[in-house]
Amino acid sequence: MRFRLSLLGISVLLCAAMMSSCRRRDEQAGYNERVPAQDAEAAATVKAEEEPAPVMQEEAAVTALPKAAEPAVQEKAEDAAPQAEARTDENPDYGGGNGTVLSYVESDWVRKIVRKCEMDVTVGGMLSDDGHVVYESMEKENPVTTLQDGDKVSLIQQCTLEYLTEPKSEFGSERGDLWYKVLLPDGTDGWICAEDNYLSRTTTPYYGNSYELLEKLSSGGKNWTVRRLEQTLSVWENLNIRDKPGTGGNVLYTIRPGKTDPSQTNVSVTAVTEEEDTVDGITDRWVRVQYKDYEGWLFGGYLSAERGGPKYFIPEQAIAFDLGDLP
């Protein structure tokens, strides 16, 4: 009887060791970005709601991006300071692509910013009736034509007019207009007014230099282009905040909605990768977030936006949506 009990005890110990080894391999592999709820609950029974401490690792290689080229038209003559001392909103870094500031003019009562914005759009019902009218200039005089839903036009530039002496909205948005210069199929051009009320992150695609190039990172054998993006997204299930984009990054904190965190956990997004990744069979981008005392990266495939339209305020997606139709 004693011999049988010893064999049984040895078997139990071997099973426990094998299970512990499997768990360690799963944690090290990091393939599943979403954290199963039952795993989180089991961990909580060992040490109630303990937050994992950051793990030291090699710093991700950072490649500095070149500064944006001097704007093609510099209309603010009084600003003769060197480029390095210019305001960031006058000369943001878009690598010469869409969003690049072509001219920046500021007086006592208005701030006018003209940006490069070259893309083709199909006009749809999301554009207001007034926005369908094409004018010779931004004075809303001398209409050239009226666009119809389904018309295809080419955008050339975007211009924001911010009225500095006008009172802001109750949410702090600036009073102003948003214009697009369009090239019509017959070769003529003109301006359409897409917004003539308030300028904000939700109405003005390049507001606050959204989608500006911030840095380039190398992580997990991949290169990531990081762009500015400020908005709020929601987490509904257990999800890891990592110290860098990609599943190879160390876990700084695990969001557990309904347990250690609200059932709908809202996170502040500060940046997004230009490149997409595929995790758990889902293809999406990585976003840098600030939550509690943590700043790190979440896989966007498990995030959602509590509104209509594109999930991310990426300018070209927002423009196609605002001037077109609901997807």
GROMACS .gro file of C-alpha atoms in nm:
model
  327
    1MET     CA    1   0.000   0.000   0.000
    2ARG     CA    2   0.282   0.243   0.087
    3PHE     CA    3   0.447   0.165  -0.252
    4ARG     CA    4   0.125   0.244  -0.440
    5LEU     CA    5   0.079   0.570  -0.255
    6SER     CA    6   0.436   0.674  -0.340
    7LEU     CA    7   0.377   0.608  -0.709
    8LEU     CA    8   0.059   0.813  -0.693
    9GLY     CA    9   0.241   1.100  -0.522
   10ILE     CA   10   0.517   1.097  -0.781
   11SER     CA   11   0.256   1.109  -1.062
   12VAL     CA   12   0.083   1.410  -0.906
   13LEU     CA   13   0.414   1.595  -0.872
   14LEU     CA   14   0.510   1.521  -1.234
   15CYS     CA   15   0.171   1.647  -1.363
   16ALA     CA   16   0.201   1.967  -1.163
   17ALA     CA   17   0.552   2.028  -1.296
   18MET     CA   18   0.442   1.971  -1.655
   19MET     CA   19   0.147   2.212  -1.616
   20SER     CA   20   0.375   2.480  -1.467
   21SER     CA   21   0.621   2.438  -1.756
   22CYS     CA   22   0.340   2.472  -2.014
   23ARG     CA   23   0.215   2.789  -1.851
   24ARG     CA   24   0.563   2.938  -1.863
   25ARG     CA   25   0.599   2.855  -2.232
   26ASP     CA   26   0.259   3.014  -2.310
   27GLU     CA   27   0.350   3.332  -2.125
   28GLN     CA   28   0.686   3.358  -2.299
   29ALA     CA   29   0.544   3.296  -2.647
   30GLY     CA   30   0.300   3.590  -2.625
   31TYR     CA   31   0.110   3.489  -2.939
   32ASN     CA   32  -0.238   3.558  -2.802
   33GLU     CA   33  -0.266   3.931  -2.737
   34ARG     CA   34  -0.612   3.905  -2.582
   35VAL     CA   35  -0.596   3.764  -2.227
   36PRO     CA   36  -0.863   3.494  -2.157
   37ALA     CA   37  -1.091   3.593  -1.871
   38GLN     CA   38  -1.051   3.261  -1.687
   39ASP     CA   39  -0.671   3.304  -1.684
   40ALA     CA   40  -0.707   3.649  -1.529
   41GLU     CA   41  -0.943   3.515  -1.260
   42ALA     CA   42  -0.708   3.227  -1.181
   43ALA     CA   43  -0.419   3.468  -1.144
   44ALA     CA   44  -0.625   3.684  -0.913
   45THR     CA   45  -0.671   3.393  -0.670
   46VAL     CA   46  -0.293   3.362  -0.637
   47LYS     CA   47  -0.232   3.730  -0.573
   48ALA     CA   48  -0.541   3.951  -0.572
   49GLU     CA   49  -0.528   4.197  -0.860
   50GLU     CA   50  -0.150   4.238  -0.852
   51GLU     CA   51  -0.024   4.463  -1.130
   52PRO     CA   52   0.276   4.314  -1.316
   53ALA     CA   53   0.592   4.516  -1.268
   54PRO     CA   54   0.760   4.648  -1.584
   55VAL     CA   55   1.038   4.417  -1.707
   56MET     CA   56   1.367   4.578  -1.804
   57GLN     CA   57   1.467   4.517  -2.164
   58GLU     CA   58   1.681   4.656  -2.439
   59GLU     CA   59   1.565   4.996  -2.553
   60ALA     CA   60   1.393   4.988  -2.893
   61ALA     CA   61   1.606   5.135  -3.168
   62VAL     CA   62   1.482   5.479  -3.266
   63THR     CA   63   1.556   5.636  -3.602
   64ALA     CA   64   1.505   6.011  -3.603
   65LEU     CA   65   1.303   6.142  -3.894
   66PRO     CA   66   1.430   6.440  -4.092
   67LYS     CA   67   1.265   6.771  -4.022
   68ALA     CA   68   0.990   6.875  -4.258
   69ALA     CA   69   1.099   7.090  -4.550
   70GLU     CA   70   1.049   7.466  -4.524
   71PRO     CA   71   0.691   7.548  -4.630
   72ALA     CA   72   0.668   7.639  -4.999
   73VAL     CA   73   0.498   7.970  -4.915
   74GLN     CA   74   0.592   8.151  -4.595
   75GLU     CA   75   0.344   8.433  -4.564
   76LYS     CA   76   0.418   8.536  -4.207
   77ALA     CA   77   0.701   8.779  -4.280
   78GLU     CA   78   0.738   8.903  -3.925
   79ASP     CA   79   0.852   8.558  -3.811
   80ALA     CA   80   1.215   8.578  -3.922
   81ALA     CA   81   1.342   8.342  -3.650
   82PRO     CA   82   1.541   8.031  -3.752
   83GLN     CA   83   1.339   7.724  -3.847
   84ALA     CA   84   1.434   7.544  -3.527
   85GLU     CA   85   1.253   7.810  -3.327
   86ALA     CA   86   0.934   7.811  -3.535
   87ARG     CA   87   0.603   7.711  -3.379
   88THR     CA   88   0.538   7.341  -3.423
   89ASP     CA   89   0.198   7.404  -3.582
   90GLU     CA   90   0.363   7.623  -3.848
   91ASN     CA   91   0.607   7.357  -3.960
   92PRO     CA   92   0.496   7.006  -3.858
   93ASP     CA   93   0.668   6.703  -4.008
   94TYR     CA   94   0.460   6.523  -4.270
   95GLY     CA   95   0.755   6.419  -4.483
   96GLY     CA   96   0.634   6.639  -4.768
   97GLY     CA   97   0.308   6.444  -4.800
   98ASN     CA   98  -0.052   6.531  -4.723
   99GLY     CA   99  -0.080   6.752  -4.418
  100THR     CA  100   0.237   6.949  -4.499
  101VAL     CA  101   0.183   7.318  -4.422
  102LEU     CA  102   0.209   7.525  -4.741
  103SER     CA  103   0.135   7.862  -4.579
  104TYR     CA  104   0.068   7.990  -4.230
  105VAL     CA  105  -0.076   8.338  -4.168
  106GLU     CA  106  -0.182   8.476  -3.831
  107SER     CA  107  -0.320   8.821  -3.752
  108ASP     CA  108  -0.494   8.963  -3.449
  109TRP     CA  109  -0.826   8.809  -3.549
  110VAL     CA  110  -0.765   8.508  -3.778
  111ARG     CA  111  -0.526   8.215  -3.817
  112LYS     CA  112  -0.511   8.074  -4.171
  113ILE     CA  113  -0.335   7.744  -4.241
  114VAL     CA  114  -0.316   7.597  -4.592
  115ARG     CA  115  -0.204   7.234  -4.617
  116LYS     CA  116  -0.123   6.991  -4.892
  117CYS     CA  117  -0.419   6.756  -4.936
  118GLU     CA  118  -0.411   6.562  -5.261
  119MET     CA  119  -0.662   6.278  -5.295
  120ASP     CA  120  -0.964   6.172  -5.498
  121VAL     CA  121  -1.306   6.161  -5.331
  122THR     CA  122  -1.659   6.069  -5.428
  123VAL     CA  123  -1.913   6.327  -5.307
  124GLY     CA  124  -2.193   6.187  -5.092
  125GLY     CA  125  -2.464   6.260  -4.843
  126MET     CA  126  -2.233   6.326  -4.548
  127LEU     CA  127  -2.136   6.657  -4.710
  128SER     CA  128  -2.387   6.931  -4.628
  129ASP     CA  129  -2.599   7.088  -4.903
  130ASP     CA  130  -2.401   7.412  -4.869
  131GLY     CA  131  -2.080   7.213  -4.897
  132HIS     CA  132  -2.179   7.095  -5.245
  133VAL     CA  133  -2.140   7.450  -5.382
  134VAL     CA  134  -1.803   7.524  -5.547
  135TYR     CA  135  -1.688   7.890  -5.519
  136GLU     CA  136  -1.410   8.079  -5.695
  137SER     CA  137  -1.262   8.176  -5.358
  138MET     CA  138  -1.315   8.127  -4.985
  139GLU     CA  139  -1.541   8.434  -4.973
  140LYS     CA  140  -1.851   8.231  -5.067
  141GLU     CA  141  -1.893   8.450  -5.373
  142ASN     CA  142  -1.916   8.371  -5.745
  143PRO     CA  143  -2.027   8.007  -5.734
  144VAL     CA  144  -1.871   7.795  -6.010
  145THR     CA  145  -2.094   7.488  -5.994
  146THR     CA  146  -2.285   7.265  -5.756
  147LEU     CA  147  -2.159   6.912  -5.696
  148GLN     CA  148  -2.397   6.618  -5.706
  149ASP     CA  149  -2.381   6.305  -5.495
  150GLY     CA  150  -2.170   6.053  -5.682
  151ASP     CA  151  -1.948   6.314  -5.848
  152LYS     CA  152  -1.577   6.235  -5.837
  153VAL     CA  153  -1.344   6.526  -5.768
  154SER     CA  154  -0.975   6.566  -5.686
  155LEU     CA  155  -0.875   6.755  -5.374
  156ILE     CA  156  -0.568   6.978  -5.398
  157GLN     CA  157  -0.543   7.168  -5.070
  158GLN     CA  158  -0.711   7.207  -4.734
  159CYS     CA  159  -0.747   7.542  -4.556
  160THR     CA  160  -0.861   7.620  -4.201
  161LEU     CA  161  -0.968   7.969  -4.095
  162GLU     CA  162  -0.972   8.005  -3.718
  163TYR     CA  163  -1.138   8.323  -3.589
  164LEU     CA  164  -0.935   8.416  -3.283
  165THR     CA  165  -1.170   8.682  -3.144
  166GLU     CA  166  -1.483   8.466  -3.164
  167PRO     CA  167  -1.599   8.284  -2.848
  168LYS     CA  168  -1.528   7.912  -2.833
  169SER     CA  169  -1.798   7.648  -2.802
  170GLU     CA  170  -1.900   7.507  -2.466
  171PHE     CA  171  -1.659   7.218  -2.537
  172GLY     CA  172  -1.366   7.452  -2.609
  173SER     CA  173  -1.372   7.424  -2.989
  174GLU     CA  174  -1.253   7.722  -3.193
  175ARG     CA  175  -1.493   7.908  -3.420
  176GLY     CA  176  -1.380   7.869  -3.779
  177ASP     CA  177  -1.421   7.739  -4.134
  178LEU     CA  178  -1.279   7.433  -4.310
  179TRP     CA  179  -1.227   7.460  -4.688
  180TYR     CA  180  -1.103   7.226  -4.960
  181LYS     CA  181  -0.968   7.332  -5.297
  182VAL     CA  182  -1.105   7.094  -5.560
  183LEU     CA  183  -1.011   7.020  -5.919
  184LEU     CA  184  -1.317   6.952  -6.133
  185PRO     CA  185  -1.328   6.704  -6.424
  186ASP     CA  186  -1.328   6.990  -6.678
  187GLY     CA  187  -0.997   7.123  -6.542
  188THR     CA  188  -1.137   7.420  -6.348
  189ASP     CA  189  -1.085   7.452  -5.975
  190GLY     CA  190  -1.262   7.615  -5.683
  191TRP     CA  191  -1.331   7.589  -5.310
  192ILE     CA  192  -1.595   7.403  -5.109
  193CYS     CA  193  -1.674   7.473  -4.744
  194ALA     CA  194  -1.702   7.149  -4.547
  195GLU     CA  195  -1.741   7.312  -4.205
  196ASP     CA  196  -1.844   7.668  -4.111
  197ASN     CA  197  -1.912   7.633  -3.744
  198TYR     CA  198  -1.643   7.508  -3.506
  199LEU     CA  199  -1.305   7.344  -3.562
  200SER     CA  200  -1.221   7.043  -3.347
  201ARG     CA  201  -1.056   6.701  -3.363
  202THR     CA  202  -1.381   6.545  -3.478
  203THR     CA  203  -1.456   6.798  -3.756
  204THR     CA  204  -1.109   6.896  -3.883
  205PRO     CA  205  -0.888   6.608  -4.005
  206TYR     CA  206  -0.547   6.773  -3.946
  207TYR     CA  207  -0.649   6.949  -3.624
  208GLY     CA  208  -0.357   6.968  -3.381
  209ASN     CA  209  -0.129   6.832  -3.656
  210SER     CA  210  -0.301   6.496  -3.644
  211TYR     CA  211  -0.111   6.214  -3.816
  212GLU     CA  212   0.217   6.407  -3.806
  213LEU     CA  213   0.527   6.186  -3.820
  214LEU     CA  214   0.666   6.146  -3.467
  215GLU     CA  215   0.934   5.875  -3.485
  216LYS     CA  216   1.033   5.540  -3.628
  217LEU     CA  217   1.078   5.230  -3.410
  218SER     CA  218   1.226   4.886  -3.465
  219SER     CA  219   1.053   4.619  -3.259
  220GLY     CA  220   1.006   4.245  -3.293
  221GLY     CA  221   1.189   4.236  -3.624
  222LYS     CA  222   0.954   4.497  -3.775
  223ASN     CA  223   0.982   4.868  -3.847
  224TRP     CA  224   0.705   5.093  -3.720
  225THR     CA  225   0.623   5.447  -3.835
  226VAL     CA  226   0.460   5.631  -3.545
  227ARG     CA  227   0.212   5.912  -3.620
  228ARG     CA  228   0.029   6.155  -3.393
  229LEU     CA  229  -0.333   6.063  -3.318
  230GLU     CA  230  -0.539   6.199  -3.029
  231GLN     CA  231  -0.872   6.037  -2.951
  232THR     CA  232  -1.044   5.802  -2.708
  233LEU     CA  233  -1.111   5.432  -2.772
  234SER     CA  234  -1.276   5.164  -2.560
  235VAL     CA  235  -1.157   4.827  -2.428
  236TRP     CA  236  -1.417   4.562  -2.344
  237GLU     CA  237  -1.207   4.253  -2.272
  238ASN     CA  238  -0.878   4.163  -2.107
  239LEU     CA  239  -0.595   4.323  -2.303
  240ASN     CA  240  -0.221   4.377  -2.252
  241ILE     CA  241  -0.052   4.718  -2.254
  242ARG     CA  242   0.299   4.657  -2.390
  243ASP     CA  243   0.611   4.873  -2.379
  244LYS     CA  244   0.642   4.879  -2.760
  245PRO     CA  245   0.431   4.782  -3.062
  246GLY     CA  246   0.416   4.412  -3.148
  247THR     CA  247   0.361   4.103  -2.936
  248GLY     CA  248   0.731   4.086  -2.855
  249GLY     CA  249   0.707   4.380  -2.618
  250ASN     CA  250   0.698   4.336  -2.241
  251VAL     CA  251   0.358   4.358  -2.068
  252LEU     CA  252   0.333   4.668  -1.849
  253TYR     CA  253  -0.026   4.618  -1.737
  254THR     CA  254  -0.325   4.399  -1.820
  255ILE     CA  255  -0.660   4.578  -1.851
  256ARG     CA  256  -0.934   4.358  -1.699
  257PRO     CA  257  -1.274   4.520  -1.769
  258GLY     CA  258  -1.524   4.443  -1.496
  259LYS     CA  259  -1.249   4.330  -1.258
  260THR     CA  260  -0.965   4.575  -1.188
  261ASP     CA  261  -1.099   4.822  -1.447
  262PRO     CA  262  -1.441   4.957  -1.558
  263SER     CA  263  -1.657   4.729  -1.773
  264GLN     CA  264  -1.602   4.977  -2.056
  265THR     CA  265  -1.245   5.093  -2.012
  266ASN     CA  266  -1.171   5.411  -2.208
  267VAL     CA  267  -0.808   5.478  -2.300
  268SER     CA  268  -0.651   5.798  -2.435
  269VAL     CA  269  -0.477   5.734  -2.766
  270THR     CA  270  -0.174   5.954  -2.841
  271ALA     CA  271  -0.022   5.781  -3.147
  272VAL     CA  272  -0.083   5.508  -3.403
  273THR     CA  273   0.141   5.299  -3.626
  274GLU     CA  274   0.121   5.356  -3.998
  275GLU     CA  275   0.181   4.983  -4.049
  276GLU     CA  276  -0.068   4.710  -3.967
  277ASP     CA  277  -0.006   4.383  -3.783
  278THR     CA  278  -0.196   4.054  -3.765
  279VAL     CA  279  -0.261   3.916  -3.415
  280ASP     CA  280  -0.495   3.628  -3.331
  281GLY     CA  281  -0.604   3.631  -3.696
  282ILE     CA  282  -0.707   4.000  -3.678
  283THR     CA  283  -0.532   4.266  -3.888
  284ASP     CA  284  -0.513   4.617  -3.739
  285ARG     CA  285  -0.272   4.886  -3.618
  286TRP     CA  286  -0.101   4.934  -3.283
  287VAL     CA  287  -0.190   5.244  -3.080
  288ARG     CA  288   0.004   5.417  -2.805
  289VAL     CA  289  -0.217   5.492  -2.507
  290GLN     CA  290  -0.209   5.657  -2.169
  291TYR     CA  291  -0.404   5.477  -1.900
  292LYS     CA  292  -0.369   5.515  -1.523
  293ASP     CA  293   0.007   5.555  -1.468
  294TYR     CA  294   0.099   5.355  -1.777
  295GLU     CA  295   0.202   5.465  -2.125
  296GLY     CA  296   0.236   5.183  -2.374
  297TRP     CA  297   0.093   5.006  -2.677
  298LEU     CA  298  -0.237   4.823  -2.733
  299PHE     CA  299  -0.332   4.616  -3.035
  300GLY     CA  300  -0.613   4.805  -3.207
  301GLY     CA  301  -0.795   4.494  -3.322
  302TYR     CA  302  -0.964   4.469  -2.981
  303LEU     CA  303  -1.047   4.839  -2.947
  304SER     CA  304  -1.368   5.011  -3.052
  305ALA     CA  305  -1.502   5.363  -3.105
  306GLU     CA  306  -1.835   5.468  -2.954
  307ARG     CA  307  -1.947   5.657  -3.266
  308GLY     CA  308  -2.003   5.614  -3.638
  309GLY     CA  309  -1.744   5.644  -3.912
  310PRO     CA  310  -1.382   5.522  -3.921
  311LYS     CA  311  -1.239   5.389  -3.596
  312TYR     CA  312  -0.928   5.608  -3.620
  313PHE     CA  313  -0.920   5.983  -3.693
  314ILE     CA  314  -0.670   5.926  -3.975
  315PRO     CA  315  -0.710   6.235  -4.197
  316GLU     CA  316  -0.754   6.072  -4.538
  317GLN     CA  317  -1.008   5.825  -4.400
  318ALA     CA  318  -1.192   6.106  -4.221
  319ILE     CA  319  -1.198   6.325  -4.534
  320ALA     CA  320  -1.334   6.044  -4.753
  321PHE     CA  321  -1.604   5.985  -4.489
  322ASP     CA  322  -1.694   6.352  -4.427
  323LEU     CA  323  -1.725   6.435  -4.798
  324GLY     CA  324  -1.879   6.104  -4.900
  325ASP     CA  325  -2.130   5.853  -4.767
  326LEU     CA  326  -2.167   5.636  -4.461
  327PRO     CA  327  -1.973   5.311  -4.510
   0.00000   0.00000   0.00000
